[in-house]
Coordinates of C-alpha atoms in Angstrom, one line a residue:
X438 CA 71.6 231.8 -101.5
X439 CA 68.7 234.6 -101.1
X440 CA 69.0 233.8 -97.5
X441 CA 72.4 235.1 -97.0
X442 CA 72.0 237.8 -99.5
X443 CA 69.1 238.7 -97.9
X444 CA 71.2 239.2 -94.6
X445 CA 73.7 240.5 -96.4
X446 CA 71.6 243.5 -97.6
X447 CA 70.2 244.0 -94.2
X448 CA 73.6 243.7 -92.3
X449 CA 74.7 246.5 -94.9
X450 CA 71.5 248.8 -94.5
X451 CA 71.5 248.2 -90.8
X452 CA 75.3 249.3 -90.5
X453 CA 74.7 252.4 -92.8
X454 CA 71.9 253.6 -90.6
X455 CA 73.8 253.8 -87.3
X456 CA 75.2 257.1 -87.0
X457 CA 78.7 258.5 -87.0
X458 CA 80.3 259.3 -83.5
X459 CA 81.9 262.2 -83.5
X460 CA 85.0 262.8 -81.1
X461 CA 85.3 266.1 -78.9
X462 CA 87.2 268.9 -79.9
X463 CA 90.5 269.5 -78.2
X464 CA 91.0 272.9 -79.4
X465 CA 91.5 274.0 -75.5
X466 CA 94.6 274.7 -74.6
X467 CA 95.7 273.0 -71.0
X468 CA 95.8 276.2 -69.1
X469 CA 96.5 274.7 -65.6
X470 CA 99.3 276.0 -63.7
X471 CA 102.7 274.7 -62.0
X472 CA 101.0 273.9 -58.6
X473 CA 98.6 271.9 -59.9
X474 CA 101.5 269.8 -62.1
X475 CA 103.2 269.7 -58.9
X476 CA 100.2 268.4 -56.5
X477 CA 98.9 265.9 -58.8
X478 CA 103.1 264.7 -59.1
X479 CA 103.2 264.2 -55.0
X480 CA 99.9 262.6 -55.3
X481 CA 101.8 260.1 -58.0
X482 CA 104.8 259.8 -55.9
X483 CA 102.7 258.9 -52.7
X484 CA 100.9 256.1 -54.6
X485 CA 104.1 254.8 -56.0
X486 CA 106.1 254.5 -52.6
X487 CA 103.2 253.0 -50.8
X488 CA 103.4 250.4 -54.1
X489 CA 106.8 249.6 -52.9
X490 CA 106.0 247.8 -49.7
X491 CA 103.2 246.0 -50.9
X492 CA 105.2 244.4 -53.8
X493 CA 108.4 243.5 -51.2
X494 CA 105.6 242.4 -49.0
X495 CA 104.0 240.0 -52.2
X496 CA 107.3 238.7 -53.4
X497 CA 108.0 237.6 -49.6
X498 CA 104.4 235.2 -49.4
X499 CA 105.5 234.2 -52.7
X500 CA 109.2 233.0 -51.5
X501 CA 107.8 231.5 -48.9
X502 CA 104.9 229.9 -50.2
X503 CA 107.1 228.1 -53.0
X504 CA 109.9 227.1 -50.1
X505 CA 107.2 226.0 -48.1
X506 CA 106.3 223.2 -50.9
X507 CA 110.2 221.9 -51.2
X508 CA 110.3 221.7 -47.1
X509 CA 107.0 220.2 -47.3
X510 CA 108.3 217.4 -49.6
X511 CA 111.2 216.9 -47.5
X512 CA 109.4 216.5 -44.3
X513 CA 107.3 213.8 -46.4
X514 CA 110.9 211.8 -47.4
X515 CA 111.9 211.9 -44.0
X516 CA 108.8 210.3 -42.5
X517 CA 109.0 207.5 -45.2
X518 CA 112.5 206.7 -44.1

């Protein structure tokens, strides 16, 4: 019983000793302009349509890769025949 109050009490003391972190201030007011909003926009649209083949290009391996198991097993039932 000392033992855990013991670390109790120095769990306690240990977690009032660390200090507080304090966030930064957002007081500052976004001040960029329309161009910027509109650069960093055709940035975003240029990642998301080069996004678009890869995923077409993913869901094809997939397709394939689980058609390729059923023709696989096929192949196999024909052999044993």
């Amino acid at each position: 019983m000392k033992t855990l109050t013991t670390l109790f009490i120095t769990i306690t003391l240990w977690l009032v000793a660390i200090p507080q972190a304090f966030a930064a201030s957002t007081t500052r007011v976004y001040s960029s302009g329309i161009l910027v909003l509109a650069f960093l926009g055709f940035c975003a649209l240029i990642v998301v349509v080069q996004l678009i083949p890869a995923i077409i290009t993913l869901w094809g391996i997939v397709k394939e890769l689980v058609a390729g198991k059923d023709k696989e097993k096929e192949a196999k039932a024909e052999i044993s025949n």
